[in-house]
Amino acid sequence: MPTDMEAALAGIVRAGRAPGLHGVVVTRGEDLVFEHYGEGPDVAWSGPLGTVTFGPDTLHDLRSVTKSVVALLYGLALARGHVPDPKAPLYAYFPEYRDLAGRTGLTVGHALTMTLGLEWDESVPYTSTANSEIAMETAPDRYRYVLERPIVEDPGTTWRYCGGASALVGGLIARGTGVPLEEFARTALFEPLGIKSFEWARGDDGVAAAASGLRLTPRDLARIGRHVLESGSPWVSRMLTPYVTIGEGLDYGYQWYLGPDWVGGFGNGGQRLYLRPDLGLVAVVTAGRYNLPDDHATSVTVLDEVVLPAFAPRR
């Protein structure tokens, strides 16, 4: 199996069909079955890193795969009684914004599923404050920025990609646990999984960016994927339930994308955490295709033409 993947990946790279590829990690059960690292320019959430030689210990931006990790953290906080059930009213847990208290009907679950119905636009480049996520990260109060957005749709009816929703989920975790989001992540998830090294970028207000700021090694992201596959917890079942359809054959759970036979986390630049429960497969792809219209192309090519064929039944 590793030989098959090595040959397939080498062919794709030679053909120039995996531009910006930084890393690939594939695990099955407890086994690391394939690993590849490249070299090239990289950019962290906080700025350029120059040319990087990637390896097993190199931290990499997860970008919006961070959202999927935060959803997992919410479940860990919920099991400890630190945060409200997703059915709870959202604004009740941000009581300092009393001037917004009349906005009834929004729940925590609407934040988890990105169906808040609030005005939000991340279609412009993430280098501009015209992008709602960047405007939030540069705002003096991220939570007010999100919570005061105009309501443009009925809550729970339409999926709208929204880093602000993830920020609210991260804020509920920090408020409920009494520690910063990154500290709760360290003690509740990372250390129990043997993850020793991570970074979490912060916005101008000093708060960890729950939408996109986490940096992990590909191996450690695969550990988190393995935990999701094998935990069997009630929360993971809720988290991976399809709540809203966002495209043909694509649904959304609690900050996770759901396909016909897979679940995953997606991040700007081609970051992917891909799980196939039926195969016991976890695959991680990291890349540097940030802010490009086809940023997903490298990771999709690697998954479709390198990883999955190696696990197809032999005839």
XYZ file of C-alpha atoms in Angstrom:
315
model
C 0.000 0.000 0.000
C 2.711 2.609 0.812
C 4.513 1.704 -2.429
C 1.321 2.262 -4.409
C 0.812 5.675 -2.845
C 4.451 6.670 -3.252
C 4.394 5.847 -6.962
C 1.053 7.568 -7.558
C 2.064 10.702 -5.667
C 5.447 10.894 -7.419
C 3.688 10.773 -10.766
C 1.260 13.534 -9.843
C 4.037 15.753 -8.497
C 6.176 15.203 -11.625
C 3.220 16.178 -13.770
C 2.785 19.416 -11.822
C -0.682 18.386 -10.662
C -0.094 18.913 -6.939
C 1.211 22.497 -6.729
C 1.937 23.781 -3.256
C 1.746 20.345 -1.642
C 3.318 20.457 1.815
C 2.384 17.219 3.529
C 0.348 14.024 3.413
C -0.316 11.701 6.357
C -2.481 8.594 6.134
C -3.358 6.369 9.074
C -5.492 3.275 9.517
C -6.180 2.072 13.027
C -3.023 2.660 15.016
C -0.814 2.383 11.936
C 0.842 5.243 10.072
C 0.616 3.800 6.578
C 1.886 6.697 4.455
C 3.702 9.970 4.960
C 5.105 12.542 2.573
C 6.580 16.011 3.064
C 7.642 18.639 0.584
C 9.438 21.959 0.521
C 8.325 25.388 -0.545
C 7.120 28.828 0.488
C 4.543 29.011 3.246
C 2.482 31.674 4.963
C 1.202 31.452 8.512
C -1.980 33.165 9.664
C 0.300 35.879 11.060
C 2.596 36.373 8.064
C 5.133 34.912 5.576
C 7.407 32.098 6.725
C 9.711 31.988 3.692
C 10.767 28.663 2.219
C 10.053 25.798 4.596
C 11.336 22.221 4.540
C 8.372 20.352 5.983
C 8.688 17.304 8.199
C 6.906 15.314 10.908
C 7.528 18.010 13.530
C 6.658 21.063 11.416
C 3.560 22.923 12.560
C 1.223 23.964 9.773
C -1.736 26.335 9.577
C -5.006 24.431 9.618
C -7.006 27.501 8.671
C -10.684 26.542 8.778
C -10.044 22.951 9.814
C -9.723 24.792 13.148
C -13.518 25.059 13.142
C -13.906 21.278 13.201
C -11.490 20.986 16.124
C -13.435 23.682 17.999
C -16.675 21.744 17.504
C -15.004 18.723 19.069
C -13.860 20.891 21.975
C -17.426 22.113 22.460
C -18.525 18.546 23.036
C -15.789 17.988 25.606
C -16.868 21.151 27.432
C -20.529 20.096 27.239
C -19.744 16.705 28.789
C -18.174 18.557 31.733
C -21.213 20.815 32.137
C -19.350 23.968 31.115
C -21.378 25.048 28.091
C -25.069 25.054 27.144
C -26.778 22.434 25.027
C -27.043 23.412 21.348
C -30.781 23.977 21.825
C -30.104 26.819 24.291
C -30.746 30.470 23.322
C -27.515 32.018 22.052
C -27.819 35.628 23.225
C -28.542 34.555 26.820
C -24.885 33.556 27.117
C -23.612 36.956 26.014
C -25.543 39.041 28.580
C -23.289 42.099 28.339
C -24.871 42.931 24.983
C -28.210 43.886 26.469
C -28.956 46.214 23.593
C -29.148 43.131 21.368
C -31.298 41.081 23.741
C -34.382 41.475 21.561
C -32.923 39.107 18.987
C -34.779 35.988 20.039
C -34.856 32.686 18.218
C -31.124 32.250 17.697
C -29.672 29.163 19.390
C -26.207 27.790 20.013
C -27.034 25.129 17.437
C -27.492 27.811 14.797
C -23.908 28.894 15.444
C -22.642 25.316 15.313
C -24.366 24.729 11.961
C -23.673 28.179 10.463
C -27.371 28.878 10.039
C -27.539 32.057 12.140
C -29.199 34.070 9.385
C -26.840 36.997 9.983
C -25.247 39.120 7.276
C -21.762 37.704 6.626
C -19.448 37.693 3.592
C -16.163 35.811 3.273
C -16.157 35.811 -0.524
C -13.502 38.538 -0.804
C -9.804 37.764 -0.097
C -8.751 37.159 3.488
C -6.238 39.969 3.089
C -8.994 42.596 3.248
C -11.194 43.886 6.048
C -14.033 43.773 3.514
C -13.957 40.082 4.392
C -16.203 39.628 7.425
C -13.808 37.270 9.214
C -10.891 39.675 8.888
C -13.092 42.564 10.006
C -14.040 40.499 13.062
C -10.406 39.668 13.869
C -9.465 43.358 13.729
C -12.503 44.557 15.692
C -12.068 45.686 19.322
C -14.791 43.215 20.386
C -15.234 40.176 18.153
C -18.416 38.980 19.832
C -20.239 42.290 19.466
C -19.096 42.489 15.866
C -20.750 39.141 15.117
C -23.840 39.459 17.282
C -24.845 42.868 15.926
C -24.737 41.841 12.236
C -28.054 42.493 10.506
C -30.437 39.555 10.368
C -31.026 38.726 6.697
C -32.579 35.228 6.872
C -34.676 33.193 9.255
C -32.351 31.304 11.642
C -31.925 27.629 10.853
C -33.024 27.859 7.236
C -29.918 28.669 5.191
C -26.252 27.717 5.501
C -23.987 30.732 5.180
C -20.237 30.248 5.618
C -19.446 32.233 8.748
C -16.256 32.384 10.774
C -18.184 34.535 13.205
C -20.328 31.544 14.135
C -17.164 29.645 15.036
C -15.940 32.604 17.081
C -19.135 32.500 19.131
C -18.677 28.759 19.736
C -15.102 29.372 20.872
C -16.287 32.206 23.103
C -18.855 29.967 24.790
C -16.114 27.424 25.531
C -13.796 30.035 27.024
C -16.572 31.634 29.094
C -17.906 28.327 30.318
C -14.577 26.726 31.218
C -13.075 29.887 32.687
C -9.855 29.503 30.683
C -8.797 30.654 27.211
C -9.862 28.398 24.355
C -6.308 27.296 23.646
C -5.745 26.297 27.277
C -8.879 24.188 27.365
C -7.787 22.583 24.078
C -4.404 21.748 25.569
C -5.711 20.068 28.717
C -8.943 18.500 27.426
C -7.891 17.257 23.984
C -4.275 17.741 22.998
C -2.493 16.330 26.030
C -4.777 13.262 26.331
C -4.022 12.486 22.665
C -0.276 12.951 23.142
C -0.150 16.236 21.218
C 2.680 18.257 22.719
C 3.207 21.115 20.301
C 0.716 23.593 18.847
C 0.183 27.283 18.239
C -3.024 29.293 18.104
C -3.048 32.709 16.431
C -4.954 35.561 18.060
C -6.894 38.500 16.706
C -6.239 42.118 17.596
C -8.275 41.641 20.785
C -5.889 38.924 22.004
C -8.497 36.158 21.671
C -7.617 32.886 19.926
C -9.084 32.748 16.423
C -11.593 29.905 16.696
C -12.363 30.133 12.986
C -8.885 29.652 11.550
C -5.952 30.159 13.924
C -4.779 26.675 14.958
C -1.402 25.236 13.909
C -0.615 21.529 14.343
C 1.590 18.943 12.703
C -0.179 16.733 10.138
C 0.489 13.719 12.354
C -1.237 15.369 15.289
C -4.200 16.438 13.182
C -4.486 12.793 12.140
C -4.584 11.855 15.846
C -7.603 14.101 16.253
C -9.214 12.479 13.226
C -8.574 9.053 14.721
C -10.185 10.180 17.970
C -13.293 11.279 16.071
C -13.495 7.929 14.280
C -13.036 5.820 17.379
C -14.451 7.741 20.342
C -18.028 6.556 19.906
C -19.225 9.433 22.082
C -22.784 10.778 21.861
C -21.367 14.187 21.008
C -19.440 12.910 17.987
C -22.665 11.326 16.735
C -24.476 14.675 17.115
C -21.553 16.579 15.627
C -21.530 14.436 12.487
C -25.296 14.472 11.967
C -26.331 16.311 8.769
C -28.324 19.385 9.795
C -28.303 21.419 6.602
C -27.588 20.756 2.928
C -25.005 23.101 1.430
C -24.609 21.600 -2.020
C -25.318 18.570 -4.126
C -24.175 15.582 -2.088
C -22.689 17.789 0.618
C -24.187 18.409 4.055
C -23.010 20.188 7.185
C -23.027 19.029 10.788
C -21.543 20.905 13.718
C -18.635 22.605 11.920
C -17.901 19.455 9.865
C -18.569 18.761 6.193
C -20.392 15.511 5.473
C -20.271 13.571 2.216
C -21.986 10.324 1.202
C -19.320 8.129 2.843
C -16.906 10.579 4.434
C -16.646 13.436 6.908
C -14.063 16.173 6.897
C -12.647 19.539 7.809
C -11.649 21.980 5.049
C -9.229 24.894 5.282
C -8.074 27.734 3.021
C -5.035 26.821 0.949
C -5.931 23.167 0.582
C -5.881 21.966 4.183
C -7.897 18.765 4.612
C -8.799 16.377 7.386
C -10.594 13.513 5.659
C -12.207 10.551 7.430
C -13.687 7.413 5.883
C -15.434 5.555 8.713
C -16.159 2.515 6.531
C -12.451 2.064 5.804
C -11.123 3.142 9.200
C -9.130 5.691 7.228
C -7.792 9.087 8.299
C -5.997 11.281 5.768
C -4.469 14.711 6.246
C -3.267 16.972 3.445
C -1.545 20.312 3.985
C -0.805 22.756 1.187
C 0.059 26.369 0.463
C -2.587 27.376 -2.084
C -3.906 30.175 0.114
C -6.605 32.494 -1.245
C -6.622 30.926 -4.716
C -9.922 30.120 -6.454
C -8.829 26.486 -6.912
C -7.111 26.187 -3.536
C -8.728 22.788 -2.993
C -7.421 21.228 -6.225
C -4.174 19.828 -4.820
C -5.769 18.159 -1.817
C -8.634 16.727 -3.883
C -6.174 15.301 -6.421
C -4.087 13.694 -3.689
C -7.111 12.168 -1.990
C -8.825 10.970 -5.169
C -5.798 9.721 -7.079
C -3.310 8.704 -4.386
C -5.003 7.838 -1.115
C -8.377 6.336 -1.986
C -7.216 4.055 -4.828
C -4.769 2.420 -2.411
C -7.694 1.335 -0.246
C -9.960 0.183 -3.075
C -10.796 -3.554 -3.027
C -8.408 -5.633 -5.126
C -9.975 -7.475 -8.071
